[in-house]
């Protein structure tokens, strides 16, 4: 029996990519800079965490050996029990869909549409269409912004006027924040569907519903009812190939949204990383021969990377690491587990956007080999490795490293 498990630690980069200059991200290093801050005691937070970054299980799988390949950060003398490498992105963006699509075997070779950095983000014509077709009295925001900041800034006016809060970022994205009860969750989703249709000619990657609750700027809080409306991938992904081969694609977290719910056999959602890990463990137990479990752990990105919360990011990594043995214990002969990321979001770097970084490729499985799989020239190598493990035909992008790790499989 052969099964595969792909866990994405959203935004967990391990050193700037060779083309980071093109994105203004030279010098970014999510893991390295968090580790440095922790070592200097600058990420201590009473009641949350303190001291050096403590990731014993990820370290044993080869995390810091992967970081050495990516950024020249020499690992401590820990014996490695898994395989490790780093991967570079060839897609044209540093956004969530690009990273996930590429690791699923479909690099984004076209350019997404983006909104202007200066002045109003959205054109008068687009705003007028949203107001008319979305049946709203107007919009608030119309700028590049951090989601939590713009809700604090405009949330009370939104409740008072009924105008949704619309904003973007460096990604190809249109985000709409609205109150779950005052505006209505179903109404927010319907508005996002309208905006998705209006943006299709502009090739915008995602429209994201960002519901929140609370009554004042001090009490506003985003909820777990986020929903992404993404453009579907232009080619069959790894999940499509799994299903065509007779297996199932079991998605956890926002994977379904990222792939426009194409190639998804079953979907499990949850409000936070620990609950998503619970769902991922359930999916591992349910997985059968030929199945893929594809899980995204989004808190690293949304709660800590974008919020530039070093201590929170470090604590979230440590919490994940403490529970990683639960996944390792569920591995059976014929299983392959890979942990990776979709981009960086260095909480010590300038701004609040993603950072163009290399990502870790670490993993294990009963009977699989250990040691380096090198620097992979595309995230698509991850998908091709899983495909070969599941005995699927090769795809058109990427090169499998399965031969490096399967000597004893």
Short mmCIF file of C-alpha atoms in Angstrom, two decimals:
data_model
loop_
_atom_site.label_atom_id
_atom_site.label_comp_id
_atom_site.label_asym_id
_atom_site.label_seq_id
_atom_site.Cartn_x
_atom_site.Cartn_y
_atom_site.Cartn_z
CA UNK A 1 0.00 0.00 0.00
CA UNK A 2 1.30 3.45 -0.95
CA UNK A 3 0.04 6.73 0.50
CA UNK A 4 1.44 10.29 0.43
CA UNK A 5 1.09 13.19 2.86
CA UNK A 6 2.04 16.74 1.90
CA UNK A 7 2.03 19.27 4.76
CA UNK A 8 2.52 22.95 3.87
CA UNK A 9 3.72 25.24 6.66
CA UNK A 10 2.34 28.35 5.00
CA UNK A 11 5.04 31.05 4.52
CA UNK A 12 7.87 29.10 6.21
CA UNK A 13 10.74 30.20 3.95
CA UNK A 14 14.36 29.30 4.69
CA UNK A 15 16.33 32.00 2.85
CA UNK A 16 15.87 34.42 0.00
CA UNK A 17 15.56 32.98 -3.49
CA UNK A 18 18.17 33.59 -6.21
CA UNK A 19 15.75 36.02 -7.91
CA UNK A 20 14.69 37.78 -4.69
CA UNK A 21 16.16 41.09 -5.93
CA UNK A 22 13.45 41.20 -8.57
CA UNK A 23 10.83 41.20 -5.82
CA UNK A 24 12.64 43.54 -3.43
CA UNK A 25 13.22 40.64 -1.04
CA UNK A 26 16.99 40.16 -1.05
CA UNK A 27 18.07 39.38 2.51
CA UNK A 28 14.78 37.87 3.63
CA UNK A 29 14.99 34.63 5.62
CA UNK A 30 11.93 33.63 7.63
CA UNK A 31 13.48 30.71 9.55
CA UNK A 32 16.93 32.23 9.91
CA UNK A 33 15.79 35.59 11.24
CA UNK A 34 13.27 34.06 13.65
CA UNK A 35 16.00 31.76 14.97
CA UNK A 36 18.38 34.71 15.38
CA UNK A 37 15.82 36.77 17.30
CA UNK A 38 15.06 33.80 19.55
CA UNK A 39 18.75 33.17 20.22
CA UNK A 40 19.19 36.81 21.27
CA UNK A 41 16.18 36.67 23.58
CA UNK A 42 14.30 39.14 21.38
CA UNK A 43 11.39 36.75 20.80
CA UNK A 44 10.65 36.06 24.45
CA UNK A 45 7.07 36.68 25.50
CA UNK A 46 6.00 35.86 29.07
CA UNK A 47 3.42 33.10 29.09
CA UNK A 48 4.02 32.23 25.43
CA UNK A 49 7.63 31.23 24.84
CA UNK A 50 11.22 32.06 25.68
CA UNK A 51 14.78 31.12 24.77
CA UNK A 52 16.30 29.71 21.57
CA UNK A 53 13.99 28.36 18.89
CA UNK A 54 13.20 24.78 19.93
CA UNK A 55 12.26 22.52 16.99
CA UNK A 56 13.77 19.12 17.80
CA UNK A 57 11.60 16.99 15.52
CA UNK A 58 11.82 19.25 12.46
CA UNK A 59 15.56 19.52 13.14
CA UNK A 60 15.96 15.73 13.15
CA UNK A 61 14.12 15.53 9.84
CA UNK A 62 16.77 17.89 8.42
CA UNK A 63 15.24 21.38 8.62
CA UNK A 64 18.49 23.19 9.38
CA UNK A 65 20.41 21.07 6.90
CA UNK A 66 17.90 22.28 4.31
CA UNK A 67 18.47 25.84 5.51
CA UNK A 68 22.20 25.32 5.04
CA UNK A 69 21.56 24.43 1.38
CA UNK A 70 19.38 27.52 0.94
CA UNK A 71 21.16 30.15 3.01
CA UNK A 72 24.46 28.74 4.22
CA UNK A 73 23.30 28.50 7.83
CA UNK A 74 25.40 25.72 9.27
CA UNK A 75 23.30 23.21 11.26
CA UNK A 76 24.17 21.93 14.68
CA UNK A 77 25.55 18.42 14.87
CA UNK A 78 22.15 16.73 14.96
CA UNK A 79 21.83 13.29 13.41
CA UNK A 80 19.30 13.47 10.58
CA UNK A 81 16.58 10.83 10.40
CA UNK A 82 14.87 12.03 7.20
CA UNK A 83 15.62 13.41 3.76
CA UNK A 84 16.11 17.12 3.22
CA UNK A 85 16.57 19.73 0.53
CA UNK A 86 15.52 23.21 -0.48
CA UNK A 87 13.33 24.26 -3.40
CA UNK A 88 13.27 27.37 -5.56
CA UNK A 89 10.15 28.74 -7.21
CA UNK A 90 9.95 29.31 -10.95
CA UNK A 91 6.43 30.75 -10.92
CA UNK A 92 6.15 34.43 -11.67
CA UNK A 93 4.62 35.38 -8.30
CA UNK A 94 5.28 34.84 -4.60
CA UNK A 95 1.63 34.27 -3.70
CA UNK A 96 -0.29 31.35 -2.25
CA UNK A 97 -1.81 29.96 -5.48
CA UNK A 98 1.51 30.15 -7.36
CA UNK A 99 3.38 28.26 -4.65
CA UNK A 100 0.73 25.58 -4.16
CA UNK A 101 0.02 25.10 -7.86
CA UNK A 102 3.73 24.72 -8.58
CA UNK A 103 4.28 22.12 -5.84
CA UNK A 104 1.25 20.31 -7.31
CA UNK A 105 3.02 20.20 -10.67
CA UNK A 106 1.65 23.32 -12.39
CA UNK A 107 4.05 26.31 -12.30
CA UNK A 108 2.49 29.70 -12.98
CA UNK A 109 4.35 30.86 -16.07
CA UNK A 110 1.98 33.73 -16.85
CA UNK A 111 1.73 37.05 -15.05
CA UNK A 112 -1.16 37.62 -12.68
CA UNK A 113 -3.00 40.90 -12.74
CA UNK A 114 -2.13 43.28 -9.90
CA UNK A 115 -3.57 46.49 -8.50
CA UNK A 116 -1.61 49.79 -8.36
CA UNK A 117 0.63 50.45 -5.36
CA UNK A 118 -0.10 54.18 -5.31
CA UNK A 119 -3.43 55.98 -5.14
CA UNK A 120 -6.75 54.12 -5.19
CA UNK A 121 -6.19 50.41 -5.74
CA UNK A 122 -9.39 49.88 -7.71
CA UNK A 123 -10.55 51.85 -10.74
CA UNK A 124 -13.70 53.97 -10.72
CA UNK A 125 -15.28 51.63 -13.26
CA UNK A 126 -14.59 48.56 -11.14
CA UNK A 127 -15.90 50.23 -7.98
CA UNK A 128 -19.06 51.35 -9.80
CA UNK A 129 -19.64 47.79 -11.07
CA UNK A 130 -19.15 46.33 -7.58
CA UNK A 131 -21.64 48.81 -6.10
CA UNK A 132 -24.22 48.20 -8.82
CA UNK A 133 -23.96 44.44 -9.21
CA UNK A 134 -23.13 43.72 -5.56
CA UNK A 135 -26.00 45.93 -4.36
CA UNK A 136 -23.90 47.76 -1.76
CA UNK A 137 -24.00 51.49 -0.93
CA UNK A 138 -20.28 51.97 -1.60
CA UNK A 139 -16.94 50.54 -0.48
CA UNK A 140 -14.38 51.48 2.15
CA UNK A 141 -10.61 51.13 1.95
CA UNK A 142 -9.71 50.85 -1.75
CA UNK A 143 -6.01 50.53 -0.95
CA UNK A 144 -3.13 48.21 -0.09
CA UNK A 145 -3.45 47.27 3.57
CA UNK A 146 -2.96 44.75 6.33
CA UNK A 147 -6.25 43.00 7.02
CA UNK A 148 -6.32 43.54 10.76
CA UNK A 149 -5.28 47.19 10.45
CA UNK A 150 -7.89 48.08 7.86
CA UNK A 151 -10.67 46.39 9.85
CA UNK A 152 -9.68 48.37 12.93
CA UNK A 153 -9.61 51.55 10.84
CA UNK A 154 -12.90 51.12 8.98
CA UNK A 155 -14.85 48.50 10.91
CA UNK A 156 -17.08 50.87 12.86
CA UNK A 157 -17.93 52.87 9.73
CA UNK A 158 -18.65 49.61 7.92
CA UNK A 159 -21.17 48.62 10.59
CA UNK A 160 -22.73 52.07 10.46
CA UNK A 161 -22.99 52.38 6.67
CA UNK A 162 -23.11 48.82 5.35
CA UNK A 163 -20.19 49.52 3.01
CA UNK A 164 -17.82 46.51 2.70
CA UNK A 165 -14.11 47.03 3.32
CA UNK A 166 -12.16 46.30 0.13
CA UNK A 167 -8.37 46.13 -0.04
CA UNK A 168 -5.45 44.36 -1.70
CA UNK A 169 -1.76 43.56 -1.14
CA UNK A 170 1.35 42.82 -3.18
CA UNK A 171 -0.34 39.56 -4.19
CA UNK A 172 -2.84 39.25 -7.02
CA UNK A 173 -5.80 39.47 -4.66
CA UNK A 174 -8.99 41.41 -3.89
CA UNK A 175 -10.01 41.07 -0.24
CA UNK A 176 -13.42 41.96 1.19
CA UNK A 177 -13.88 42.29 4.95
CA UNK A 178 -17.40 42.44 6.36
CA UNK A 179 -19.10 41.84 9.69
CA UNK A 180 -20.59 38.36 10.05
CA UNK A 181 -23.87 39.55 11.57
CA UNK A 182 -24.29 43.23 10.67
CA UNK A 183 -23.47 42.59 7.01
CA UNK A 184 -24.12 38.85 6.94
CA UNK A 185 -21.87 35.93 6.10
CA UNK A 186 -23.94 34.65 3.18
CA UNK A 187 -24.17 38.17 1.78
CA UNK A 188 -20.38 38.50 1.99
CA UNK A 189 -19.89 35.23 0.11
CA UNK A 190 -22.37 36.31 -2.56
CA UNK A 191 -20.58 39.64 -2.96
CA UNK A 192 -17.26 37.81 -3.36
CA UNK A 193 -18.75 35.64 -6.09
CA UNK A 194 -19.90 38.79 -7.91
CA UNK A 195 -16.48 40.40 -7.59
CA UNK A 196 -14.79 37.18 -8.71
CA UNK A 197 -16.76 37.34 -11.96
CA UNK A 198 -15.96 41.04 -12.43
CA UNK A 199 -12.24 40.42 -11.94
CA UNK A 200 -11.87 37.46 -14.29
CA UNK A 201 -10.96 39.73 -17.25
CA UNK A 202 -8.22 41.30 -15.11
CA UNK A 203 -6.62 37.90 -14.28
CA UNK A 204 -6.68 38.52 -10.53
CA UNK A 205 -5.71 35.31 -8.74
CA UNK A 206 -8.03 35.37 -5.73
CA UNK A 207 -10.97 37.10 -4.13
CA UNK A 208 -10.96 36.48 -0.38
CA UNK A 209 -13.91 36.83 2.01
CA UNK A 210 -12.62 38.12 5.36
CA UNK A 211 -15.49 37.99 7.88
CA UNK A 212 -15.06 39.48 11.34
CA UNK A 213 -16.98 39.99 14.57
CA UNK A 214 -16.90 42.54 17.39
CA UNK A 215 -18.43 45.96 17.84
CA UNK A 216 -15.49 48.36 18.21
CA UNK A 217 -11.98 48.79 16.83
CA UNK A 218 -10.65 47.30 20.05
CA UNK A 219 -12.81 44.16 19.85
CA UNK A 220 -12.87 43.36 16.12
CA UNK A 221 -11.59 39.86 15.36
CA UNK A 222 -11.44 37.94 12.09
CA UNK A 223 -13.18 34.57 12.16
CA UNK A 224 -12.39 31.17 10.72
CA UNK A 225 -15.10 31.57 8.05
CA UNK A 226 -12.66 32.96 5.51
CA UNK A 227 -13.31 31.75 1.98
CA UNK A 228 -11.08 32.09 -1.10
CA UNK A 229 -12.43 32.33 -4.63
CA UNK A 230 -9.51 31.37 -6.86
CA UNK A 231 -8.95 31.05 -10.56
CA UNK A 232 -8.71 27.32 -11.41
CA UNK A 233 -5.28 25.98 -12.42
CA UNK A 234 -4.67 25.98 -16.19
CA UNK A 235 -3.51 22.33 -16.29
CA UNK A 236 -4.27 19.10 -14.40
CA UNK A 237 -2.64 19.20 -10.97
CA UNK A 238 -1.20 16.41 -8.88
CA UNK A 239 -4.63 15.99 -7.25
CA UNK A 240 -6.33 15.58 -10.63
CA UNK A 241 -3.75 12.95 -11.50
CA UNK A 242 -4.25 11.14 -8.18
CA UNK A 243 -8.00 10.91 -8.81
CA UNK A 244 -7.50 9.84 -12.44
CA UNK A 245 -5.21 7.09 -11.14
CA UNK A 246 -7.90 5.73 -8.83
CA UNK A 247 -6.82 7.41 -5.60
CA UNK A 248 -8.38 10.17 -3.56
CA UNK A 249 -7.23 13.71 -2.78
CA UNK A 250 -7.98 14.51 0.87
CA UNK A 251 -7.60 18.26 1.45
CA UNK A 252 -7.14 19.97 4.80
CA UNK A 253 -7.43 23.72 5.43
CA UNK A 254 -7.61 26.14 2.53
CA UNK A 255 -6.33 23.67 -0.09
CA UNK A 256 -9.80 23.39 -1.61
CA UNK A 257 -10.09 27.16 -2.02
CA UNK A 258 -6.59 27.49 -3.50
CA UNK A 259 -7.40 25.02 -6.28
CA UNK A 260 -10.94 26.33 -6.90
CA UNK A 261 -12.15 23.01 -5.44
CA UNK A 262 -10.90 21.13 -8.48
CA UNK A 263 -9.27 17.76 -7.87
CA UNK A 264 -10.56 17.56 -4.29
CA UNK A 265 -12.20 14.30 -3.17
CA UNK A 266 -12.82 15.30 0.44
CA UNK A 267 -12.26 18.57 2.32
CA UNK A 268 -11.71 19.16 6.02
CA UNK A 269 -11.54 22.68 7.47
CA UNK A 270 -10.69 23.99 10.92
CA UNK A 271 -10.17 27.37 12.64
CA UNK A 272 -6.46 27.20 13.51
CA UNK A 273 -3.24 25.26 13.08
CA UNK A 274 -3.77 22.83 15.94
CA UNK A 275 -7.31 22.01 14.85
CA UNK A 276 -6.07 21.62 11.27
CA UNK A 277 -3.42 19.21 12.50
CA UNK A 278 -6.22 17.24 14.18
CA UNK A 279 -8.04 17.11 10.84
CA UNK A 280 -4.83 16.13 9.03
CA UNK A 281 -4.26 13.27 11.48
CA UNK A 282 -7.84 12.11 10.87
CA UNK A 283 -7.22 12.24 7.13
CA UNK A 284 -4.04 10.18 7.59
CA UNK A 285 -6.07 7.54 9.42
CA UNK A 286 -8.70 7.55 6.65
CA UNK A 287 -6.23 7.47 3.74
CA UNK A 288 -6.16 4.32 1.65
CA UNK A 289 -3.89 2.92 -1.04
CA UNK A 290 -3.15 5.56 -3.69
CA UNK A 291 -4.46 8.49 -1.63
CA UNK A 292 -2.88 11.91 -1.10
CA UNK A 293 -3.47 14.02 2.01
CA UNK A 294 -2.68 17.67 1.21
CA UNK A 295 -2.79 20.00 4.24
CA UNK A 296 -2.11 23.72 4.68
CA UNK A 297 -1.30 25.29 8.05
CA UNK A 298 -2.15 28.92 7.43
CA UNK A 299 -1.62 30.53 10.85
CA UNK A 300 2.12 30.93 10.29
CA UNK A 301 1.32 33.29 7.44
CA UNK A 302 -1.87 35.12 8.39
CA UNK A 303 -1.45 35.48 12.15
CA UNK A 304 2.30 35.89 12.46
CA UNK A 305 4.14 36.53 9.18
CA UNK A 306 1.85 39.27 7.90
CA UNK A 307 1.49 40.67 11.42
CA UNK A 308 5.29 40.75 11.86
CA UNK A 309 4.93 38.81 15.11
CA UNK A 310 8.26 37.05 15.61
CA UNK A 311 7.42 35.58 19.02
CA UNK A 312 4.05 34.36 17.80
CA UNK A 313 5.60 32.75 14.71
CA UNK A 314 8.26 31.05 16.83
CA UNK A 315 5.67 29.78 19.30
CA UNK A 316 3.50 28.44 16.47
CA UNK A 317 6.46 26.57 14.99
CA UNK A 318 7.29 25.09 18.38
CA UNK A 319 3.68 24.05 18.93
CA UNK A 320 3.61 22.34 15.52
CA UNK A 321 6.93 20.64 16.23
CA UNK A 322 5.67 19.27 19.56
CA UNK A 323 2.82 17.55 17.78
CA UNK A 324 4.75 16.39 14.72
CA UNK A 325 5.45 12.95 16.32
CA UNK A 326 1.70 12.29 16.17
CA UNK A 327 1.96 12.37 12.38
CA UNK A 328 5.20 10.39 12.31
CA UNK A 329 3.63 7.67 14.45
CA UNK A 330 0.84 7.22 11.88
CA UNK A 331 3.21 6.41 9.03
CA UNK A 332 2.96 2.85 7.72
CA UNK A 333 5.15 0.91 5.28
CA UNK A 334 4.60 2.45 1.86
CA UNK A 335 3.95 5.97 3.21
CA UNK A 336 5.72 9.20 2.21
CA UNK A 337 5.51 12.40 4.27
CA UNK A 338 6.86 15.70 2.91
CA UNK A 339 6.83 19.01 4.77
CA UNK A 340 7.39 22.21 2.81
CA UNK A 341 6.14 25.80 2.33
CA UNK A 342 4.65 27.91 -0.45
CA UNK A 343 6.70 31.13 -0.06
CA UNK A 344 8.22 33.17 2.76
CA UNK A 345 6.76 35.83 5.02
CA UNK A 346 9.72 37.00 7.08
CA UNK A 347 8.30 38.72 10.18
CA UNK A 348 11.51 40.72 10.60
CA UNK A 349 11.47 42.08 7.04
CA UNK A 350 10.12 45.40 5.80
CA UNK A 351 6.45 45.68 4.96
CA UNK A 352 3.75 43.10 5.59
CA UNK A 353 3.84 41.08 2.36
CA UNK A 354 5.16 37.67 1.39
CA UNK A 355 8.88 37.31 0.75
CA UNK A 356 10.43 35.53 -2.24
CA UNK A 357 12.28 32.68 -0.53
CA UNK A 358 13.42 29.13 -0.98
CA UNK A 359 11.38 26.59 0.97
CA UNK A 360 12.31 23.48 2.93
CA UNK A 361 11.70 20.03 1.49
CA UNK A 362 12.00 17.62 4.38
CA UNK A 363 10.36 14.28 4.99
CA UNK A 364 10.45 10.63 5.81
CA UNK A 365 8.66 7.32 5.44
CA UNK A 366 9.21 3.74 6.59
CA UNK A 367 11.99 2.24 4.53
CA UNK A 368 12.87 5.48 2.77
CA UNK A 369 16.40 6.78 2.67
CA UNK A 370 17.91 9.74 4.49
CA UNK A 371 20.22 12.54 3.46
CA UNK A 372 20.22 15.40 0.98
CA UNK A 373 18.04 15.64 -2.11
CA UNK A 374 19.83 18.86 -3.01
CA UNK A 375 18.59 22.22 -4.18
CA UNK A 376 15.49 21.64 -6.29
CA UNK A 377 15.07 24.06 -9.18
CA UNK A 378 11.27 24.02 -8.99
CA UNK A 379 8.61 23.37 -6.38
CA UNK A 380 7.15 21.03 -9.03
CA UNK A 381 9.81 18.48 -8.04
CA UNK A 382 7.75 17.89 -4.90
CA UNK A 383 4.65 16.94 -6.85
CA UNK A 384 6.61 14.75 -9.25
CA UNK A 385 8.21 12.90 -6.34
CA UNK A 386 4.80 12.20 -4.83
CA UNK A 387 3.48 11.13 -8.23
CA UNK A 388 6.31 8.64 -8.68
CA UNK A 389 5.79 7.32 -5.15
CA UNK A 390 2.09 6.75 -5.95
CA UNK A 391 3.08 5.13 -9.27
CA UNK A 392 1.50 7.81 -11.42
CA UNK A 393 2.83 8.76 -14.83
CA UNK A 394 5.24 11.72 -14.89
CA UNK A 395 3.83 15.17 -15.47
CA UNK A 396 5.22 17.82 -17.84
CA UNK A 397 6.90 19.95 -15.14
CA UNK A 398 9.49 19.19 -12.50
CA UNK A 399 11.83 16.29 -11.82
CA UNK A 400 11.22 13.64 -9.19
CA UNK A 401 13.86 13.03 -6.52
CA UNK A 402 12.20 9.76 -5.54
CA UNK A 403 15.20 7.82 -6.77
CA UNK A 404 17.30 9.62 -4.13
CA UNK A 405 15.17 8.34 -1.26
CA UNK A 406 13.57 5.08 -2.42
CA UNK A 407 16.58 2.75 -2.39
CA UNK A 408 15.07 0.69 0.43
CA UNK A 409 11.39 1.31 -0.27
#
